[in-house]
Coordinates of C-alpha atoms in Angstrom, one line a residue:
M969 CA -5.7 -7.7 19.6
S970 CA -5.9 -4.6 21.6
R971 CA -7.4 -1.6 20.1
E972 CA -5.6 0.5 22.7
N973 CA -3.6 3.1 20.8
L974 CA 0.1 1.4 19.7
F975 CA 2.2 4.7 19.9
E976 CA 1.4 6.3 23.3
S977 CA 4.3 8.1 24.1
E978 CA 5.6 11.8 24.9
N979 CA 4.3 13.8 21.9
M980 CA 7.2 15.0 19.7
T981 CA 7.1 18.6 18.3
Q982 CA 10.5 18.5 16.5
F983 CA 10.3 17.3 13.3
P984 CA 13.7 16.2 12.3
H985 CA 14.6 16.3 8.0
H986 CA 16.8 14.3 7.0
D987 CA 19.0 13.9 3.7
L988 CA 18.5 11.1 1.5
E989 CA 21.1 8.8 2.7
Y990 CA 19.6 8.1 6.0
Y991 CA 16.9 7.4 4.6
F992 CA 18.1 4.3 2.4
D993 CA 20.6 3.6 5.0
T994 CA 17.9 3.2 7.5
A995 CA 15.2 1.1 5.1
H996 CA 18.5 -1.2 4.4
E997 CA 18.9 -1.6 8.9
L998 CA 14.7 -1.5 9.4
A999 CA 14.4 -4.3 6.6
E1000 CA 17.3 -7.1 8.2
R1001 CA 15.1 -6.3 11.5
V1002 CA 11.6 -7.1 9.4
A1003 CA 13.3 -9.9 7.7
E1004 CA 14.1 -11.6 11.6
Q1005 CA 10.4 -11.1 12.3
A1006 CA 8.7 -11.9 9.5
D1007 CA 7.2 -15.1 10.8
Q1008 CA 6.0 -13.4 13.8
I1009 CA 4.4 -10.4 11.4
D1010 CA 2.5 -13.1 9.4
D1011 CA 1.6 -14.9 12.8
E1012 CA 0.5 -12.0 14.3
R1013 CA -1.3 -10.7 11.4
Q1014 CA 0.3 -6.8 11.8
I1015 CA 3.6 -5.4 12.4
P1016 CA 4.6 -5.9 15.7
A1017 CA 4.3 -2.5 17.9
K1018 CA 8.2 -2.1 18.7
L1019 CA 8.6 -2.2 15.2
A1020 CA 6.0 0.1 14.2
A1021 CA 6.5 2.6 16.2
E1022 CA 10.7 2.0 15.1
F1023 CA 9.2 3.0 11.6
A1024 CA 7.5 6.2 12.5
D1025 CA 10.3 7.7 15.3
K1026 CA 12.2 7.5 12.0
G1027 CA 9.3 9.3 9.6
F1028 CA 8.6 6.2 7.7
F1029 CA 4.9 6.9 7.4
R1030 CA 6.4 10.5 6.6
L1031 CA 8.1 9.7 3.2
L1032 CA 5.7 11.6 1.4
M1033 CA 3.8 14.3 3.2
P1034 CA 4.9 17.8 3.2
R1035 CA 7.8 19.2 4.8
S1036 CA 4.8 22.1 6.3
L1037 CA 3.2 18.7 8.1
G1038 CA 6.6 17.2 9.3
G1039 CA 7.1 14.9 6.1
A1040 CA 10.2 14.3 4.3
Q1041 CA 8.7 14.6 0.9
L1042 CA 10.7 12.0 -1.0
E1043 CA 10.5 12.1 -4.6
H1044 CA 8.3 9.2 -6.1
T1045 CA 11.1 7.5 -7.6
D1046 CA 13.1 7.3 -4.0
F1047 CA 10.3 6.2 -2.5
L1048 CA 9.8 3.6 -4.6
R1049 CA 13.5 3.3 -3.5
I1050 CA 12.6 2.5 -0.3
L1051 CA 9.7 0.2 -1.2
E1052 CA 11.5 -2.1 -3.1
I1053 CA 14.0 -2.7 -0.3
L1054 CA 11.6 -3.5 2.0
A1055 CA 8.6 -5.8 -0.3
A1056 CA 12.7 -7.8 -1.0
V1057 CA 12.0 -9.1 2.7
D1058 CA 8.1 -9.1 3.5
G1059 CA 5.4 -7.8 1.8
S1060 CA 3.2 -7.2 4.3
T1061 CA 5.6 -4.3 6.0
A1062 CA 6.4 -2.9 2.2
W1063 CA 2.4 -3.0 0.9
C1064 CA 1.6 -0.8 4.7
I1065 CA 4.2 2.0 3.7
N1066 CA 3.1 2.3 0.8
Q1067 CA -0.2 2.4 1.6
N1068 CA 0.5 4.4 4.9
N1069 CA 2.4 7.3 3.2
V1070 CA 0.4 7.5 -0.3
H1071 CA -3.1 7.9 1.9
A1072 CA -0.8 10.5 4.4
T1073 CA -0.7 13.2 0.9
N1074 CA -4.6 13.5 1.8
G1075 CA -2.9 15.9 4.6
L1076 CA -2.7 18.5 1.9
R1077 CA -6.6 17.9 0.7
M1078 CA -8.3 18.1 4.3
P1079 CA -8.8 21.3 6.4
L1080 CA -5.4 22.6 7.4
E1081 CA -6.3 22.7 11.2
T1082 CA -7.3 19.2 11.2
A1083 CA -3.7 18.3 9.3
E1084 CA -1.9 20.2 12.2
E1085 CA -4.3 18.2 14.9
I1086 CA -3.4 14.6 13.5
Y1087 CA 0.4 15.1 12.1
A1088 CA 1.2 17.2 15.6
E1089 CA 1.8 13.6 17.5
Y1090 CA 4.8 12.1 15.4
R1091 CA 4.2 8.8 15.4
A1092 CA 0.1 9.6 13.9
V1093 CA -0.7 7.3 10.9
V1094 CA -4.3 7.3 9.0
T1095 CA -5.4 4.3 8.0
N1096 CA -8.8 3.9 5.3
G1097 CA -10.6 1.5 3.8
P1098 CA -13.7 0.9 1.5
P1099 CA -17.1 0.7 2.8
D1100 CA -19.8 -1.7 2.8
S1101 CA -23.3 -1.0 1.7
S1102 CA -24.2 0.1 4.8
A1103 CA -22.1 3.1 5.4
K1104 CA -23.7 7.0 5.1
A1105 CA -22.9 10.3 6.8
V1106 CA -26.1 11.9 7.1
P1107 CA -26.2 15.7 7.4
C1108 CA -26.3 17.2 11.0
D1109 CA -25.9 20.6 12.6
G1110 CA -22.3 21.2 12.4
G1111 CA -21.1 18.0 10.8
Y1112 CA -22.7 14.3 10.2
R1113 CA -23.8 11.8 11.8
L1114 CA -21.6 8.6 10.3
S1115 CA -22.8 5.0 10.3
G1116 CA -21.7 1.9 8.8
R1117 CA -18.9 -0.7 7.9
W1118 CA -15.8 -0.2 6.4
N1119 CA -12.9 -3.2 5.2
F1120 CA -9.8 -4.1 4.8
S1121 CA -8.2 -1.3 6.3
S1122 CA -4.4 -2.0 6.2
G1123 CA -2.6 -1.1 9.1
I1124 CA -5.5 -0.2 11.7
T1125 CA -2.7 -1.5 14.3
H1126 CA -0.6 0.6 14.4
A1127 CA -2.7 2.9 13.0
T1128 CA -3.9 6.6 15.7
W1129 CA -6.5 7.7 13.3
I1130 CA -9.4 6.6 11.0
A1131 CA -10.5 7.6 7.4
A1132 CA -13.5 7.1 6.4
L1133 CA -15.4 7.0 3.4
A1134 CA -19.3 7.6 3.3
P1135 CA -21.9 8.7 0.7
I1136 CA -24.3 11.9 1.9
V1137 CA -27.6 10.4 2.5
Q1138 CA -30.4 12.8 3.9
P1139 CA -32.2 12.3 6.6
G1140 CA -34.3 9.4 6.5
Q1141 CA -32.9 8.3 3.3
E1142 CA -30.9 4.9 2.7
P1143 CA -27.8 4.9 1.2
E1144 CA -27.9 3.5 -3.1
A1145 CA -27.6 0.0 -3.3
I1146 CA -24.8 0.6 -5.5
F1147 CA -22.3 2.9 -4.0
N1148 CA -21.6 6.2 -6.0
R1149 CA -18.4 8.0 -5.0
E1150 CA -19.8 11.3 -6.4
G1151 CA -20.2 13.8 -3.7
A1152 CA -18.8 11.1 -1.0
R1153 CA -16.5 12.4 1.8
I1154 CA -13.8 10.8 3.7
M1155 CA -14.7 11.4 7.7
L1156 CA -11.6 11.7 9.9
M1157 CA -12.0 10.3 14.0
P1158 CA -9.1 9.2 16.6
K1159 CA -8.7 5.5 15.7
E1160 CA -11.0 5.0 19.6
D1161 CA -14.1 6.6 18.1
V1162 CA -14.6 3.4 16.0
R1163 CA -15.1 -0.4 17.2
F1164 CA -12.0 -2.7 15.3
V1165 CA -14.0 -6.0 14.4
D1166 CA -11.2 -8.8 13.7
F1167 CA -11.8 -9.3 10.4
W1168 CA -9.2 -10.8 8.2
P1169 CA -8.9 -14.5 7.4
V1170 CA -6.5 -14.9 5.0
H1171 CA -2.9 -16.7 4.0
G1172 CA -1.6 -13.8 1.9
L1173 CA -0.5 -10.5 3.1
R1174 CA -1.7 -11.3 6.7
G1175 CA 0.9 -9.1 8.3
T1176 CA -0.8 -6.4 7.0
A1177 CA -3.6 -5.8 9.6
S1178 CA -6.1 -5.1 7.2
F1179 CA -8.9 -5.5 9.6
S1180 CA -12.5 -4.3 9.7
F1181 CA -13.9 -1.1 11.9
E1182 CA -17.8 0.2 12.3
I1183 CA -19.3 3.2 13.1
D1184 CA -23.0 3.4 14.9
D1185 CA -24.4 7.4 15.1
L1186 CA -20.6 9.1 15.3
F1187 CA -21.3 12.9 15.3
V1188 CA -17.9 14.4 12.7
P1189 CA -17.9 17.9 12.5
K1190 CA -17.4 19.3 9.0
N1191 CA -13.8 20.4 9.7
R1192 CA -12.6 16.9 9.9
T1193 CA -13.9 16.0 6.6
Y1194 CA -12.8 16.8 3.4
D1195 CA -13.4 15.4 -0.5
P1196 CA -11.3 13.3 -1.7
A1197 CA -11.0 14.4 -5.0
G1198 CA -10.0 18.0 -3.8
A1199 CA -7.3 19.8 -5.1
P1200 CA -4.2 19.8 -2.5
R1201 CA -3.3 23.0 -1.0
E1202 CA 0.1 22.8 -2.1
S1203 CA 2.4 22.2 -5.5
G1204 CA 4.9 19.2 -5.7
P1205 CA 5.3 16.7 -7.8
V1206 CA 3.9 13.9 -6.1
Y1207 CA 1.1 15.8 -5.2
A1208 CA 0.7 16.3 -9.2
I1209 CA 0.1 12.6 -9.8
P1210 CA -3.6 11.2 -9.0
T1211 CA -3.8 9.1 -6.0
T1212 CA -4.9 5.8 -7.6
L1213 CA -1.7 6.2 -9.8
L1214 CA 0.0 6.3 -6.6
F1215 CA -1.1 3.3 -5.4
A1216 CA -0.8 1.5 -8.5
T1217 CA 2.6 2.2 -8.8
G1218 CA 3.8 1.3 -5.3
F1219 CA 1.8 -1.8 -5.2
S1220 CA 3.1 -3.0 -8.3
T1221 CA 6.5 -1.9 -6.9
V1222 CA 5.7 -4.4 -4.0
A1223 CA 5.0 -6.6 -6.5
L1224 CA 7.6 -7.3 -8.1
G1225 CA 9.9 -7.1 -5.1
I1226 CA 7.7 -10.3 -3.7
A1227 CA 8.4 -12.1 -7.5
K1228 CA 12.0 -11.1 -7.1
A1229 CA 12.8 -12.6 -3.8
S1230 CA 10.9 -15.8 -5.2
L1231 CA 13.9 -16.2 -7.4
G1232 CA 16.2 -15.9 -5.0
T1233 CA 14.6 -18.4 -2.8
A1234 CA 14.3 -20.9 -6.4
V1235 CA 18.0 -20.3 -7.0
E1236 CA 18.8 -21.3 -3.4
L1237 CA 17.2 -23.9 -3.2
A1238 CA 18.1 -25.1 -6.6
G1239 CA 22.0 -25.3 -5.7
H1240 CA 21.3 -27.7 -2.5
K1241 CA 18.3 -30.1 -3.7
I1242 CA 18.6 -33.2 -5.6
P1243 CA 15.1 -34.0 -6.9
G1244 CA 13.9 -37.1 -6.1
R1245 CA 14.9 -39.7 -8.3
S1246 CA 17.4 -37.5 -9.7
T1247 CA 21.2 -38.1 -9.1
R1248 CA 22.3 -34.3 -10.0
L1249 CA 21.4 -30.9 -8.5
L1250 CA 18.1 -29.4 -9.2
Q1251 CA 20.3 -26.5 -10.5
D1252 CA 21.7 -28.6 -13.3
E1253 CA 18.9 -29.6 -14.4
S1254 CA 18.2 -28.0 -18.4
T1255 CA 14.6 -27.2 -16.9
T1256 CA 15.5 -25.8 -14.0
Q1257 CA 17.9 -23.2 -16.0
R1258 CA 15.4 -22.6 -19.0
I1259 CA 12.9 -21.5 -16.0
I1260 CA 14.8 -19.3 -14.5
G1261 CA 15.8 -17.5 -17.5
E1262 CA 12.4 -17.0 -18.6
A1263 CA 11.4 -15.8 -15.2
E1264 CA 14.0 -13.2 -15.2
A1265 CA 13.2 -11.8 -18.4
V1266 CA 9.6 -11.5 -17.3
W1267 CA 10.8 -10.0 -14.5
H1268 CA 13.0 -7.4 -15.9
S1269 CA 10.6 -6.7 -18.9
A1270 CA 8.0 -5.6 -16.1
Q1271 CA 10.3 -3.2 -13.8
A1272 CA 11.6 -1.8 -17.0
F1273 CA 7.6 -1.1 -18.2
L1274 CA 7.4 0.2 -15.0
R1275 CA 10.0 2.6 -14.6
E1276 CA 10.0 4.0 -18.1
T1277 CA 6.2 5.3 -17.8
H1278 CA 6.9 6.1 -14.6
A1279 CA 9.6 8.1 -15.2
S1280 CA 7.7 9.9 -18.2
V1281 CA 5.2 10.6 -15.7
W1282 CA 7.4 12.0 -12.7
E1283 CA 9.1 14.2 -15.5
S1284 CA 6.0 16.1 -16.5
A1285 CA 5.1 16.6 -13.1
K1286 CA 8.4 17.9 -12.0
S1287 CA 7.9 19.9 -14.9
K1288 CA 4.6 21.2 -14.2
K1289 CA 3.3 20.5 -17.2
P1290 CA -0.3 18.5 -17.3
L1291 CA -0.5 14.5 -17.9
T1292 CA -2.2 13.6 -20.9
I1293 CA -4.6 10.9 -20.6
E1294 CA -2.2 8.5 -22.9
Q1295 CA 0.6 9.3 -19.7
R1296 CA -1.7 8.4 -17.0
V1297 CA -3.4 5.1 -19.3
K1298 CA 0.3 3.5 -19.8
L1299 CA 1.3 3.9 -15.8
R1300 CA -1.7 2.3 -15.2
L1301 CA -1.3 -0.3 -17.9
A1302 CA 2.6 -0.9 -16.6
A1303 CA 1.5 -1.0 -12.9
T1304 CA -1.3 -3.9 -13.8
F1305 CA 0.8 -5.5 -16.0
G1306 CA 4.0 -5.6 -13.0
I1307 CA 1.7 -7.4 -10.3
Q1308 CA 0.1 -9.9 -13.2
R1309 CA 3.5 -11.2 -14.5
S1310 CA 5.0 -11.2 -10.6
K1311 CA 2.5 -13.4 -10.5
E1312 CA 3.6 -15.7 -13.1
V1313 CA 7.6 -15.2 -12.2
V1314 CA 6.4 -16.1 -8.0
E1315 CA 4.1 -19.7 -9.7
S1316 CA 6.8 -20.5 -12.0
A1317 CA 9.4 -19.9 -8.6
Y1318 CA 6.9 -22.0 -6.2
S1319 CA 6.9 -25.1 -9.3
L1320 CA 10.2 -25.5 -9.2
C1321 CA 10.8 -25.9 -5.8
G1322 CA 8.6 -28.7 -5.5
S1323 CA 7.7 -30.6 -2.9
N1324 CA 9.5 -28.0 -0.6
A1325 CA 7.0 -25.0 -1.5
I1326 CA 4.2 -26.5 0.5
L1327 CA 6.2 -26.1 3.7
E1328 CA 5.6 -23.3 6.1
T1329 CA 9.7 -23.3 7.1
N1330 CA 10.1 -22.7 3.5
P1331 CA 9.6 -19.1 2.3
I1332 CA 8.4 -19.6 -1.0
Q1333 CA 5.2 -20.4 0.5
R1334 CA 4.5 -16.8 2.1
Q1335 CA 5.8 -15.4 -1.2
F1336 CA 2.8 -17.0 -2.9
Q1337 CA 0.3 -16.5 -1.3
D1338 CA 1.0 -12.9 -0.7
I1339 CA 1.8 -12.4 -4.8
N1340 CA -2.0 -14.2 -4.6
V1341 CA -3.2 -11.0 -2.6
V1342 CA -1.8 -8.7 -4.1
S1343 CA -3.0 -9.6 -7.3
Q1344 CA -6.7 -9.7 -6.3
H1345 CA -6.9 -6.3 -5.4
I1346 CA -8.5 -3.7 -7.5
Q1347 CA -4.8 -2.1 -9.0
G1348 CA -4.2 -5.5 -10.4
R1349 CA -7.6 -5.9 -11.3
P1350 CA -7.4 -7.4 -15.8
T1351 CA -9.9 -5.1 -16.2
H1352 CA -7.1 -2.2 -16.8
F1353 CA -6.2 -4.2 -19.7
E1354 CA -9.0 -3.5 -21.2
T1355 CA -9.0 0.2 -20.5
A1356 CA -5.5 0.5 -22.2
G1357 CA -6.9 -1.1 -24.9
Q1358 CA -9.6 1.0 -25.5
F1359 CA -7.3 3.6 -25.5
F1360 CA -4.8 2.2 -28.3
M1361 CA -7.8 1.4 -30.3
G1362 CA -9.2 5.3 -30.1
M1363 CA -11.8 4.8 -28.1
A1364 CA -12.9 6.7 -25.0
P1365 CA -11.1 4.1 -22.5
D1366 CA -13.4 4.0 -18.7
G1367 CA -11.9 2.7 -15.7
N1368 CA -10.1 4.9 -12.7
F1369 CA -6.7 6.5 -14.3

């Protein structure tokens, strides 16, 4: 896989502003192209360069960015509706759209001159990834010397810049065995400054291109670093919501999209399959009808809970009211619930497909693999239920919310 910048083209200096109808219409158009190339996305473990460039050219990596940096600055509720459209056809593509758009809101946390440098290129995409124990940033004159390895960098093949979170380690010292985010900073660098590592040996969400990268004693000037916990320069309801909850809500929306698609796959198969040693269609079996009915109830309840809790948070953010702990915890709970219940729905659809489910030609196979990767992500971690339980029992809740 080439590490070259996939978006080498004439720099676009004029950032078009579109109405909401444009984004929804374009999302449907792009979804059609994604559906046509879903097998290629999965096989090549990335969104094809031409398709990724089309997403960028049509502003789909700038949906949540402020207008001051050339973004669409969509309301988060509208952004989630776009995610639903894309998740219905491919979980990997929707995952990248959420990951890259939410991370782009950090353009309001990095120094303004750096944000303008990065996003002057209309096809700019910044990708990030969690560090391993080797990551460290050593202070030096004018900046830091950065070294280490970072994994799960979703969208790295279509990214143009890299964001690397690293602990600050004094000269002669080594990083602590357990990563402590306190005092850590995010370092920014052009993609060509890092060493691409082809490590994404997975069966689900293969198309996210969540590869790794390594850095060896790279100088990063201080003005290309920022505090990830810093306050954004501009106000706006999206930027008033904690980044971790933006990620969680989006990834839960992706999970629900995969789950809904899996039900469609099962229903379609049930309409023409006659199971072995049976004399009637799968859809005519009472067991099939019960499974579909129960799965629909689970899916709708999970979606409703996510929408309800998100609506509460969004209303407060729009009204410039501080989010309460209860609102944060409930949204974290709803997002986790959405991911875990989506997994159950897909498992039901997978089982219903019988022997057809094991074939790569059946969409349920990819949907099954994708949801089982989503459910393993930190946003779907079952310990978030413990956080909610602590809160509802009157205890001080642990966790990131």
